[in-house]
CSV table of C-alpha atoms in Angstrom, one decimal:
chain,number,residue,atom,x,y,z
A,1,MET,CA,-28.8,-1.8,-5.3
A,2,ASP,CA,-27.9,1.9,-5.5
A,3,ILE,CA,-24.3,3.1,-5.9
A,4,ASN,CA,-24.0,4.1,-2.2
A,5,GLU,CA,-24.8,0.6,-0.9
A,6,GLU,CA,-22.6,-1.0,-3.6
A,7,SER,CA,-19.7,1.2,-2.5
A,8,LEU,CA,-20.2,0.3,1.2
A,9,GLN,CA,-20.2,-3.4,0.3
A,10,LEU,CA,-17.1,-3.0,-1.9
A,11,HIS,CA,-15.1,-1.3,0.9
A,12,GLU,CA,-16.3,-3.8,3.5
A,13,LYS,CA,-15.3,-6.7,1.4
A,14,HIS,CA,-11.8,-5.5,0.6
A,15,ARG,CA,-11.1,-3.6,3.9
A,16,GLY,CA,-9.5,-0.8,1.9
A,17,LYS,CA,-8.5,-0.4,-1.8
A,18,LEU,CA,-4.7,-0.5,-1.5
A,19,GLU,CA,-2.0,-3.0,-0.7
A,20,ILE,CA,1.8,-3.0,-0.8
A,21,LYS,CA,3.7,-5.5,-2.9
A,22,SER,CA,7.4,-6.2,-3.3
A,23,LYS,CA,9.0,-5.6,-6.7
A,24,ILE,CA,11.7,-8.2,-6.1
A,25,PRO,CA,11.7,-11.9,-5.3
A,26,LEU,CA,12.6,-13.0,-1.8
A,27,GLU,CA,13.1,-16.8,-2.1
A,28,ASP,CA,16.4,-17.6,-0.5
A,29,LYS,CA,19.2,-16.3,1.7
A,30,HIS,CA,21.0,-14.6,-1.2
A,31,ASP,CA,17.9,-12.7,-2.1
A,32,LEU,CA,17.5,-11.6,1.6
A,33,ALA,CA,21.2,-10.5,1.8
A,34,VAL,CA,21.0,-8.4,-1.3
A,35,ALA,CA,17.6,-6.8,-0.6
A,36,TYR,CA,18.2,-6.3,3.1
A,37,THR,CA,21.2,-6.8,5.3
A,38,PRO,CA,24.1,-6.9,4.7
A,39,GLY,CA,23.8,-5.6,1.1
A,40,VAL,CA,21.5,-2.7,1.8
A,41,ALA,CA,24.2,-1.1,3.9
A,42,ALA,CA,26.0,-0.2,0.7
A,43,VAL,CA,22.9,1.6,-0.6
A,44,SER,CA,22.5,3.5,2.7
A,45,LEU,CA,26.2,4.6,2.7
A,46,ALA,CA,25.9,5.8,-0.9
A,47,ILE,CA,22.8,7.9,-0.1
A,48,GLY,CA,24.4,9.2,3.0
A,49,LYS,CA,27.1,10.7,0.9
A,50,ASP,CA,24.7,12.0,-1.8
A,51,LYS,CA,21.1,12.4,-0.8
A,52,SER,CA,20.0,12.8,-4.4
A,53,LEU,CA,20.7,9.1,-4.9
A,54,ALA,CA,17.5,8.4,-3.0
A,55,ARG,CA,15.7,9.1,-6.3
A,56,GLU,CA,17.8,6.4,-8.0
A,57,TYR,CA,17.8,3.7,-5.3
A,58,THR,CA,14.5,4.0,-3.5
A,59,ILE,CA,10.7,4.4,-4.0
A,60,LYS,CA,11.2,8.2,-3.8
A,61,HIS,CA,11.5,8.5,-7.6
A,62,ASN,CA,7.9,7.4,-8.2
A,63,THR,CA,6.0,8.0,-4.9
A,64,VAL,CA,3.6,10.8,-4.1
A,65,ALA,CA,2.0,11.6,-0.7
A,66,ILE,CA,-1.7,12.4,-0.7
A,67,VAL,CA,-2.0,14.6,2.3
A,68,SER,CA,-5.4,15.6,3.8
A,69,ASP,CA,-6.7,16.8,7.2
A,70,GLY,CA,-10.3,15.8,6.3
A,71,SER,CA,-11.5,19.4,6.7
A,72,ALA,CA,-13.2,19.7,3.2
A,73,ILE,CA,-14.0,16.2,2.0
A,74,LEU,CA,-15.7,16.3,-1.4
A,75,GLY,CA,-18.8,18.3,-0.8
A,76,LEU,CA,-19.4,16.7,2.6
A,77,GLY,CA,-17.5,19.1,4.8
A,78,ASN,CA,-15.2,18.7,7.8
A,79,LEU,CA,-15.5,14.9,8.7
A,80,GLY,CA,-11.9,14.4,9.9
A,81,PRO,CA,-9.0,12.2,8.9
A,82,GLU,CA,-10.6,8.8,9.2
A,83,ALA,CA,-13.4,9.8,6.9
A,84,ALA,CA,-10.9,11.2,4.5
A,85,LEU,CA,-9.0,7.9,4.2
A,86,PRO,CA,-11.3,6.1,1.7
A,87,VAL,CA,-11.3,9.2,-0.5
A,88,MET,CA,-7.5,9.3,-0.4
A,89,GLU,CA,-7.3,5.6,-1.1
A,90,GLY,CA,-9.4,6.2,-4.2
A,91,LYS,CA,-7.1,9.1,-5.2
A,92,ALA,CA,-4.1,6.7,-4.9
A,93,ILE,CA,-5.8,4.3,-7.3
A,94,LEU,CA,-6.3,7.0,-9.8
A,95,PHE,CA,-2.6,8.0,-9.6
A,96,LYS,CA,-1.6,4.4,-10.3
A,97,GLN,CA,-4.2,3.6,-13.0
A,98,PHE,CA,-3.7,6.8,-15.0
A,99,GLY,CA,-0.1,7.9,-14.2
A,100,ASN,CA,1.6,4.7,-13.0
A,101,ILE,CA,2.5,6.6,-9.9
A,102,ASP,CA,2.7,5.0,-6.4
A,103,ALA,CA,0.7,7.2,-4.1
A,104,PHE,CA,-0.1,6.8,-0.4
A,105,PRO,CA,-2.7,8.4,1.8
A,106,ILE,CA,-1.5,10.5,4.7
A,107,CYS,CA,-4.5,11.6,6.7
A,108,LEU,CA,-3.4,13.9,9.5
A,109,ASP,CA,-5.2,14.2,12.9
A,110,THR,CA,-4.7,18.0,13.0
A,111,GLN,CA,-6.1,21.0,11.3
A,112,ASP,CA,-3.5,23.4,12.6
A,113,THR,CA,-1.7,25.0,9.7
A,114,GLU,CA,1.8,25.0,11.3
A,115,GLU,CA,1.4,21.4,12.5
A,116,ILE,CA,0.5,20.3,9.0
A,117,ILE,CA,3.4,22.1,7.4
A,118,LYS,CA,5.8,20.7,10.0
A,119,THR,CA,4.5,17.1,9.6
A,120,VAL,CA,4.7,17.1,5.8
A,121,LYS,CA,8.2,18.5,5.9
A,122,HIS,CA,9.2,15.7,8.2
A,123,LEU,CA,7.7,13.1,5.9
A,124,ALA,CA,9.0,14.6,2.7
A,125,PRO,CA,12.3,12.6,2.4
A,126,VAL,CA,10.2,9.5,1.5
A,127,PHE,CA,8.3,11.1,-1.4
A,128,GLY,CA,9.0,12.6,-4.8
A,129,GLY,CA,6.0,14.9,-4.6
A,130,ILE,CA,3.2,16.1,-2.4
A,131,ASN,CA,-0.5,16.2,-3.4
A,132,LEU,CA,-2.6,18.2,-1.0
A,133,GLU,CA,-6.2,17.2,-0.9
A,134,ASP,CA,-9.5,18.2,0.7
A,135,ILE,CA,-8.0,20.9,3.0
A,136,SER,CA,-10.3,23.8,3.6
A,137,ALA,CA,-9.7,27.4,2.6
A,138,PRO,CA,-8.1,29.7,3.4
A,139,ARG,CA,-5.6,27.4,5.3
A,140,CYS,CA,-4.9,25.5,2.1
A,141,PHE,CA,-3.4,28.5,0.5
A,142,GLU,CA,-0.9,29.1,3.2
A,143,ILE,CA,0.0,25.4,3.5
A,144,GLU,CA,0.7,25.0,-0.2
A,145,ARG,CA,2.6,28.3,-0.4
A,146,ARG,CA,4.8,27.4,2.5
A,147,LEU,CA,5.5,23.9,1.5
A,148,ARG,CA,6.4,25.0,-2.0
A,149,ALA,CA,8.9,27.4,-0.6
A,150,GLU,CA,10.4,25.1,1.9
A,151,LEU,CA,10.6,21.7,0.1
A,152,ASP,CA,12.7,20.6,-2.8
A,153,ILE,CA,10.0,18.4,-4.3
A,154,PRO,CA,6.8,19.6,-6.2
A,155,VAL,CA,3.8,20.4,-4.1
A,156,MET,CA,0.3,20.8,-5.6
A,157,HIS,CA,-3.2,21.3,-4.0
A,158,ASP,CA,-5.2,19.4,-6.5
A,159,ASP,CA,-8.5,21.0,-5.5
A,160,GLN,CA,-7.0,24.3,-6.7
A,161,HIS,CA,-4.8,23.6,-9.7
A,162,GLY,CA,-6.1,20.3,-11.0
A,163,THR,CA,-9.5,22.0,-11.3
A,164,ALA,CA,-8.1,25.1,-12.9
A,165,VAL,CA,-6.2,23.1,-15.6
A,166,VAL,CA,-9.3,21.2,-16.6
A,167,VAL,CA,-11.5,24.3,-16.6
A,168,LEU,CA,-9.0,26.1,-18.8
A,169,ALA,CA,-8.9,23.2,-21.2
A,170,ALA,CA,-12.6,23.2,-21.4
A,171,LEU,CA,-12.8,26.9,-22.1
A,172,ILE,CA,-10.1,26.7,-24.8
A,173,ASN,CA,-12.1,24.3,-26.9
A,174,SER,CA,-15.4,26.0,-26.0
A,175,LEU,CA,-14.1,29.3,-27.4
A,176,LYS,CA,-13.0,27.6,-30.6
A,177,LEU,CA,-16.5,26.3,-31.1
A,178,ARG,CA,-18.1,29.6,-30.2
A,179,GLY,CA,-15.8,31.6,-32.4
A,180,LEU,CA,-14.7,33.9,-29.6
A,181,THR,CA,-11.3,35.0,-28.3
A,182,LYS,CA,-10.1,35.1,-24.7
A,183,GLU,CA,-9.8,38.9,-25.0
A,184,GLN,CA,-13.5,39.3,-26.1
A,185,VAL,CA,-15.4,37.3,-23.5
A,186,LYS,CA,-16.8,38.3,-20.2
A,187,ILE,CA,-16.7,35.6,-17.5
A,188,VAL,CA,-18.5,35.2,-14.2
A,189,ILE,CA,-16.9,32.8,-11.7
A,190,ASN,CA,-19.3,32.0,-8.9
A,191,GLY,CA,-17.5,30.6,-5.8
A,192,ALA,CA,-14.3,32.1,-4.2
A,193,GLY,CA,-13.0,29.1,-2.3
A,194,ALA,CA,-9.9,27.2,-3.2
A,195,ALA,CA,-11.0,26.0,-6.6
A,196,GLY,CA,-12.7,29.3,-7.6
A,197,LEU,CA,-9.7,31.5,-6.8
A,198,ALA,CA,-7.2,29.1,-8.5
A,199,VAL,CA,-9.4,28.9,-11.6
A,200,THR,CA,-9.5,32.7,-11.7
A,201,GLN,CA,-5.8,33.1,-11.3
A,202,LEU,CA,-5.0,30.6,-14.1
A,203,LEU,CA,-7.5,32.2,-16.5
A,204,LEU,CA,-5.9,35.6,-15.8
A,205,GLU,CA,-2.4,34.1,-16.4
A,206,TYR,CA,-3.7,32.6,-19.7
A,207,GLY,CA,-4.9,36.0,-20.8
A,208,PHE,CA,-8.6,36.4,-20.1
A,209,LYS,CA,-9.2,40.0,-19.5
A,210,ASN,CA,-12.7,40.5,-18.1
A,211,ILE,CA,-13.6,38.3,-15.1
A,212,VAL,CA,-15.9,39.0,-12.2
A,213,VAL,CA,-15.8,36.7,-9.2
A,214,GLY,CA,-18.7,36.3,-6.8
A,215,ASP,CA,-19.0,34.7,-3.4
A,216,THR,CA,-21.8,34.4,-0.9
A,217,LYS,CA,-21.8,38.2,-0.4
A,218,GLY,CA,-22.0,39.0,-4.1
A,219,ALA,CA,-19.4,40.4,-6.5
A,220,ILE,CA,-15.8,40.8,-5.3
A,221,PHE,CA,-14.3,44.1,-6.0
A,222,GLU,CA,-11.2,46.0,-4.8
A,223,GLY,CA,-12.0,47.8,-1.5
A,224,ARG,CA,-14.9,45.5,-0.5
A,225,ALA,CA,-15.0,45.1,3.2
A,226,GLY,CA,-14.3,41.7,4.8
A,227,LEU,CA,-12.1,40.1,2.1
A,228,ASN,CA,-9.5,37.6,3.1
A,229,ASP,CA,-5.9,37.9,1.8
A,230,GLU,CA,-6.5,35.7,-1.2
A,231,LYS,CA,-9.7,37.6,-2.2
A,232,VAL,CA,-7.9,40.9,-1.8
A,233,LEU,CA,-5.3,39.8,-4.4
A,234,ILE,CA,-7.9,38.5,-6.8
A,235,ALA,CA,-9.9,41.8,-6.4
A,236,LYS,CA,-6.9,43.7,-7.7
A,237,SER,CA,-7.0,41.8,-11.0
A,238,THR,CA,-10.7,41.3,-11.6
A,239,ASN,CA,-13.9,43.3,-11.8
A,240,ARG,CA,-12.2,46.5,-13.1
A,241,GLU,CA,-15.6,48.2,-13.3
A,242,LYS,CA,-16.3,47.4,-9.6
A,243,ILE,CA,-19.7,45.9,-10.4
A,244,LYS,CA,-21.6,45.2,-7.3
A,245,GLY,CA,-24.5,42.9,-6.6
A,246,ASP,CA,-25.6,39.3,-6.5
A,247,LEU,CA,-25.2,36.6,-9.2
A,248,ALA,CA,-28.4,37.6,-10.9
A,249,LEU,CA,-26.9,41.0,-11.5
A,250,ILE,CA,-23.3,40.3,-12.3
A,251,ILE,CA,-24.2,37.5,-14.8
A,252,LYS,CA,-26.0,39.8,-17.2
A,253,ALA,CA,-24.4,40.3,-20.6
A,254,THR,CA,-21.6,37.8,-20.0
A,255,ASP,CA,-20.5,34.9,-22.1
A,256,ILE,CA,-19.2,32.3,-19.7
A,257,PHE,CA,-20.4,31.1,-16.3
A,258,VAL,CA,-18.1,29.0,-14.1
A,259,GLY,CA,-19.8,27.6,-11.0
A,260,LEU,CA,-17.7,26.3,-8.1
A,261,SER,CA,-20.3,26.9,-5.5
A,262,LYS,CA,-23.6,25.2,-4.5
A,263,PRO,CA,-26.5,23.3,-6.1
A,264,ASN,CA,-29.3,25.0,-8.0
A,265,LEU,CA,-27.9,28.6,-7.7
A,266,LEU,CA,-28.1,29.3,-11.4
A,267,LEU,CA,-31.6,29.9,-12.6
A,268,PRO,CA,-32.8,29.6,-16.3
A,269,GLU,CA,-33.7,33.3,-16.4
A,270,MET,CA,-30.1,34.1,-15.4
A,271,ILE,CA,-28.8,32.2,-18.5
A,272,ARG,CA,-31.3,34.0,-20.6
A,273,SER,CA,-29.9,37.3,-19.4
A,274,MET,CA,-26.4,36.4,-20.7
A,275,ASN,CA,-25.1,37.0,-24.2
A,276,GLU,CA,-26.1,34.8,-27.0
A,277,LYS,CA,-25.1,31.1,-26.8
A,278,PRO,CA,-23.4,31.2,-23.5
A,279,ILE,CA,-21.0,28.6,-22.1
A,280,ILE,CA,-22.0,27.1,-18.8
A,281,LEU,CA,-19.6,25.2,-16.5
A,282,ALA,CA,-21.8,24.2,-13.5
A,283,LEU,CA,-19.3,22.3,-11.4
A,284,ALA,CA,-20.9,21.9,-8.0
A,285,ASN,CA,-21.0,18.2,-7.0
A,286,PRO,CA,-22.9,16.1,-6.8
A,287,VAL,CA,-25.7,18.5,-7.8
A,288,PRO,CA,-24.6,21.2,-10.2
A,289,GLU,CA,-25.7,24.9,-10.1
A,290,ILE,CA,-28.1,24.0,-12.9
A,291,MET,CA,-28.9,20.7,-14.6
A,292,PRO,CA,-27.8,20.5,-18.2
A,293,ASP,CA,-31.3,20.1,-19.7
A,294,GLN,CA,-32.4,23.3,-18.0
A,295,ALA,CA,-29.3,25.1,-19.1
A,296,HIS,CA,-29.8,24.1,-22.7
A,297,SER,CA,-33.4,25.0,-22.6
A,298,ALA,CA,-32.5,28.4,-21.5
A,299,GLY,CA,-30.2,28.9,-24.4
A,300,ALA,CA,-26.8,27.6,-23.3
A,301,PHE,CA,-24.5,26.5,-26.2
A,302,ILE,CA,-22.1,24.3,-24.2
A,303,VAL,CA,-22.8,22.8,-20.7
A,304,ALA,CA,-20.2,21.0,-18.6
A,305,THR,CA,-20.6,19.6,-15.1
A,306,GLY,CA,-18.5,17.6,-12.7
A,307,ARG,CA,-20.6,14.5,-13.2
A,308,SER,CA,-19.7,11.4,-15.2
A,309,ASP,CA,-23.4,10.8,-16.2
A,310,PHE,CA,-23.5,13.9,-18.3
A,311,PRO,CA,-21.4,15.0,-21.4
A,312,ASN,CA,-18.4,17.2,-20.8
A,313,GLN,CA,-17.3,16.1,-17.4
A,314,ILE,CA,-14.8,18.4,-15.7
A,315,ASN,CA,-12.7,15.9,-13.8
A,316,ASN,CA,-9.4,16.5,-12.1
A,317,VAL,CA,-8.2,13.0,-13.0
A,318,LEU,CA,-7.6,14.4,-16.5
A,319,ALA,CA,-4.9,16.6,-15.0
A,320,PHE,CA,-3.1,15.4,-11.9
A,321,PRO,CA,-1.8,12.0,-13.0
A,322,GLY,CA,-0.1,13.6,-16.0
A,323,ILE,CA,1.1,16.7,-14.1
A,324,PHE,CA,2.8,14.6,-11.4
A,325,ARG,CA,4.1,12.1,-14.0
A,326,GLY,CA,5.8,14.8,-15.9
A,327,ALA,CA,7.2,16.3,-12.7
A,328,LEU,CA,8.6,13.0,-11.4
A,329,ASP,CA,10.1,12.1,-14.7
A,330,ASN,CA,11.9,15.4,-15.2
A,331,GLY,CA,13.0,16.3,-11.7
A,332,VAL,CA,10.6,19.3,-11.3
A,333,VAL,CA,11.1,21.0,-8.0
A,334,GLN,CA,8.2,23.5,-8.2
A,335,PHE,CA,5.1,23.7,-10.3
A,336,SER,CA,4.5,26.9,-12.2
A,337,SER,CA,1.5,28.5,-13.9
A,338,THR,CA,3.3,27.9,-17.3
A,339,MET,CA,3.2,24.2,-16.6
A,340,PHE,CA,-0.5,24.3,-15.8
A,341,ILE,CA,-1.2,26.2,-18.9
A,342,ASN,CA,0.8,23.8,-21.0
A,343,ALA,CA,-1.2,20.9,-19.4
A,344,ALA,CA,-4.5,22.7,-20.3
A,345,ASN,CA,-3.4,23.2,-23.9
A,346,ALA,CA,-2.4,19.5,-24.1
A,347,LEU,CA,-5.8,18.4,-22.8
A,348,ALA,CA,-7.6,20.7,-25.2
A,349,GLY,CA,-5.5,19.5,-28.1
A,350,PHE,CA,-6.1,15.9,-27.3
A,351,VAL,CA,-9.7,16.3,-28.6
A,352,GLN,CA,-9.2,16.2,-32.3
A,353,ASN,CA,-12.7,17.3,-33.3
A,354,PRO,CA,-14.3,19.3,-30.4
A,355,ALA,CA,-18.0,19.5,-30.4
A,356,PRO,CA,-20.5,21.1,-28.0
A,357,ASP,CA,-20.9,17.8,-26.2
A,358,LYS,CA,-17.2,16.8,-26.5
A,359,ILE,CA,-14.9,19.6,-25.3
A,360,LEU,CA,-12.6,17.3,-23.2
A,361,PRO,CA,-11.1,13.8,-23.5
A,362,SER,CA,-12.6,11.0,-21.5
A,363,VAL,CA,-10.6,10.0,-18.4
A,364,PHE,CA,-10.4,6.6,-20.1
A,365,ASP,CA,-8.9,7.8,-23.4
A,366,PRO,CA,-5.5,6.1,-23.7
A,367,GLY,CA,-2.6,8.5,-23.7
A,368,VAL,CA,-4.1,11.5,-21.9
A,369,ALA,CA,-1.8,11.5,-18.9
A,370,ALA,CA,1.2,10.9,-21.2
A,371,ALA,CA,0.3,13.9,-23.3
A,372,VAL,CA,0.0,16.1,-20.2
A,373,ALA,CA,3.2,14.7,-18.8
A,374,LYS,CA,5.1,15.5,-22.0
A,375,ALA,CA,3.6,19.0,-22.2
A,376,ILE,CA,4.3,20.4,-18.8
A,377,ILE,CA,8.1,20.7,-19.4
A,378,LYS,CA,7.9,22.3,-22.8
């Protein structure tokens, strides 16, 4: 039985992967009176006088909404909210397993930016944080920006920032192994969607100096026609030399390739045109821009993918449980790039002896989320 058939059978058997359980016993009239009426009235009155007490008395202190409109599900495209639900259920399991956070899927039957923002704002009183998931670009940028500005709880689009944190962590350890500094290296980022632009921005914040971003039309540079607002901003901080051309051209004499694009776009001859012992992060899923064996044969020093069946998996689950755990525990209202950099440093530092095939922790290494949670509020 292949993994797809096994997954279908698992979901059919359990009719979903989540359930709600009570934390308290409900065995007699006294239990009922304390947990519900009349006793609960005292709790409502207290919160009515001081809304911040909702964090002390209710699920709000440890609950995150996983919000999706189903417009960009994994690598599958726009399949709608019903198709998003099993993915968001899985995400909720990861929150609980690795961060001990109670998360719940909210799959919205709208792809209108204003409707999504309005709906999430109406739902926000229940939750201690909002995780945006699988919302297509460029709408995801506006939705996250507005919700961050208008809510008093932390909001994060994991496809952007979770990816960026883990990529940065991978590069921190890769540079140590390669003996290079962030100021020295030249980076090509192929893919200018939500993840690609967020990775670029965090690498710039960290201090990388020489980055060229490419999309389906080639290198992005300041003044290029047809750029959306997010790409215009990135163009101002990258590709200072205004290099033009496709991936085969812009990758020449570079040190690092970060692929957040499509399968099989990176050819062995492109790697051979890079500087000696390049670092390759081929993160398209489920098929990367180049397979690891091909990349190594072409001269790559370090290769990472998004897959669990190869070494060096770039997996967001290394980041988001700890990031939200730290936020909930410390009353964080808004995430910052400093927090994300702290998280990346914690991930990189968790690997005591980095090696070319071990630049990141495993998602199953005990203590990863706790280390990230502790680090973000330094």
